[in-house]
Amino acid sequence: MKSDSVKAGIQQAPHRALLSASGFTREELERPLIGVVSSFNEIVPGHINLDKIEAAVKTGISMAGGTPVVFPAIAVCDGIAMGHIGMKYSLATRELIADSTECMALAHSLDGLVCIPNCDKNVPGLLMAAARVNIPTIFVSGGPMLAGKVKGCKTSLSGVFEAVGSHAAGLMSDEDVLEFEEKACPTCGSCSGMYTANSMNCLTEAMGMGLKGNGTIPAVYSERIRLAKHAGMQIMELVKQNIKPRDIMNEKAFLNALTVDMALGCSTNSMLHLPAIAYEAGVDLNLEIANEISAKTPNLCHLAPAGHTYMEDLYEAGGVYAVMKELDKKNLLFTDLITATGKTVKENIEYAINLNPEVIRPIDNPYSEVGGIAVLKGNLAPDSCVVKRSAVVPEMLVHKGPARVFECEEDAVHAIKTNQIVSGDVVVIRYEGPKGGPGMREMLNPTSAIAGMGLGESVALITDGRFSGASRGASIGHVSPEAAVGGPIALVEEGDLISINIPNNTIELCVDEEILKKRKENWKPIEPKITTGYLSRYQRMVTSGNRGAILEIPR
């Protein structure tokens, strides 16, 4: 066992003394040591139930002959961090989660890991760590929140953000907003639409790193506790068979994840996280392949914010495996891959059934013939940008309008809420990328304001920042290169025409190249917005959005 280096032999007597001081018995030390990475905390609603998941995992490990060893991972709630300096820290925590988990697992020579994430950065951060450490690992998330109900209609967190926009437009009273506030988020769990947390938990299942139901069983269901116990038991099988993350997360597994991503209509943040996880797994995942996959992958689900179904509906319809079963009908998946179940993808989905064709459209009757995410390129984004195509209304798939340019999110939100943005405009928010932010803030406030003001069918938004999975509309993010490094988005001026063609995967700044060349000559970098602490170090090391905003040591 790997852990023998800290618990076997005379030389390890001091190590055993310290383990004994922690309360471990000799009998426990004769078993494999399994790290239980728990993201439990008392501020993130998706994490307040993780102590129950942690306890169930520990039970499962012990039942199967292992010794559980719990240690923590931090978590930021993107919703609470939204719209202020807190959002600069959200994406940046992904690297802290990966780094600290690597440190704990390797410093203590653990034999395996059970990772318990739930919300936005914990899932990819722990997947990055799993690929990097490469010891047997399985994931079990905390599960999604149930949808809320306002005036008899299901809703979720995005409904509250949009209610604020509607209030600014005079379309809602204080009492209306209060009703959303009190009823939209009725339980613990990751927010109930196909937002980033649920997207990544579903893709963990699709990649083979979690058991059936990991992405969809609601947080408040007892089945979630049973799943956690089974995950604890299954890690012992993975240790016995020495099945490691890089055996599971190979190139074909990432292509499967992209395919399921397109079918589900996942958050655009998956286009940041999948390349970052692949990087740690030694897989070169060029995002341009996303359009190739999208072209042949029908969009089968319209979960909130794209539609009016929620994670509980996807669960009841058969979950991720039912979606994969539909995709397999047209041979769109690699099914011979080993997974954390100990079985292949083919074996996992063999008996999956689509129980609700309104929630999971059959492969021959999709919402659209192409996938839910598009990668756009053009002179405004030479290295690419992304949009959640499935959440864009048909009339905005092709759009041309004047640029309304803002140097930060706050200025854009003020303009939107004070009626300075009109139908046809293209809102440009720049210097919010990985370096420029720093931290690549999510733009749920401006997108929700646009929707709440009734402009969602006529106004586009472009940024080198990113969007919450709760955003909808023609919201185009991850523009690369970003403004802070002199990307073309830094050269846009008020009133410039911008042409967006999502079906053709293009985005163009309609300005003569000679004029752009002169603007580039006159461009000067802005001073860093933060010069101390973790974000200052992050800013110096982070790469562009099209590379997954990974960290590299500057040369």
XYZ file of N, CA and C in Angstrom, residues 68 238 396 447 498 511:
18
model
N -11.107 5.793 6.720
C -11.327 7.139 6.176
C -10.545 8.190 6.945
N -11.761 0.288 -6.313
C -10.824 0.986 -7.201
C -9.394 0.844 -6.696
N -31.868 36.283 -31.781
C -30.561 36.826 -31.432
C -29.415 35.938 -31.886
N -26.411 40.353 -17.122
C -27.288 39.541 -17.975
C -28.690 39.460 -17.390
N -20.703 45.678 -34.268
C -20.242 44.314 -34.003
C -21.246 43.349 -34.603
N -14.733 47.140 -38.205
C -13.865 48.309 -38.274
C -12.693 47.957 -39.181
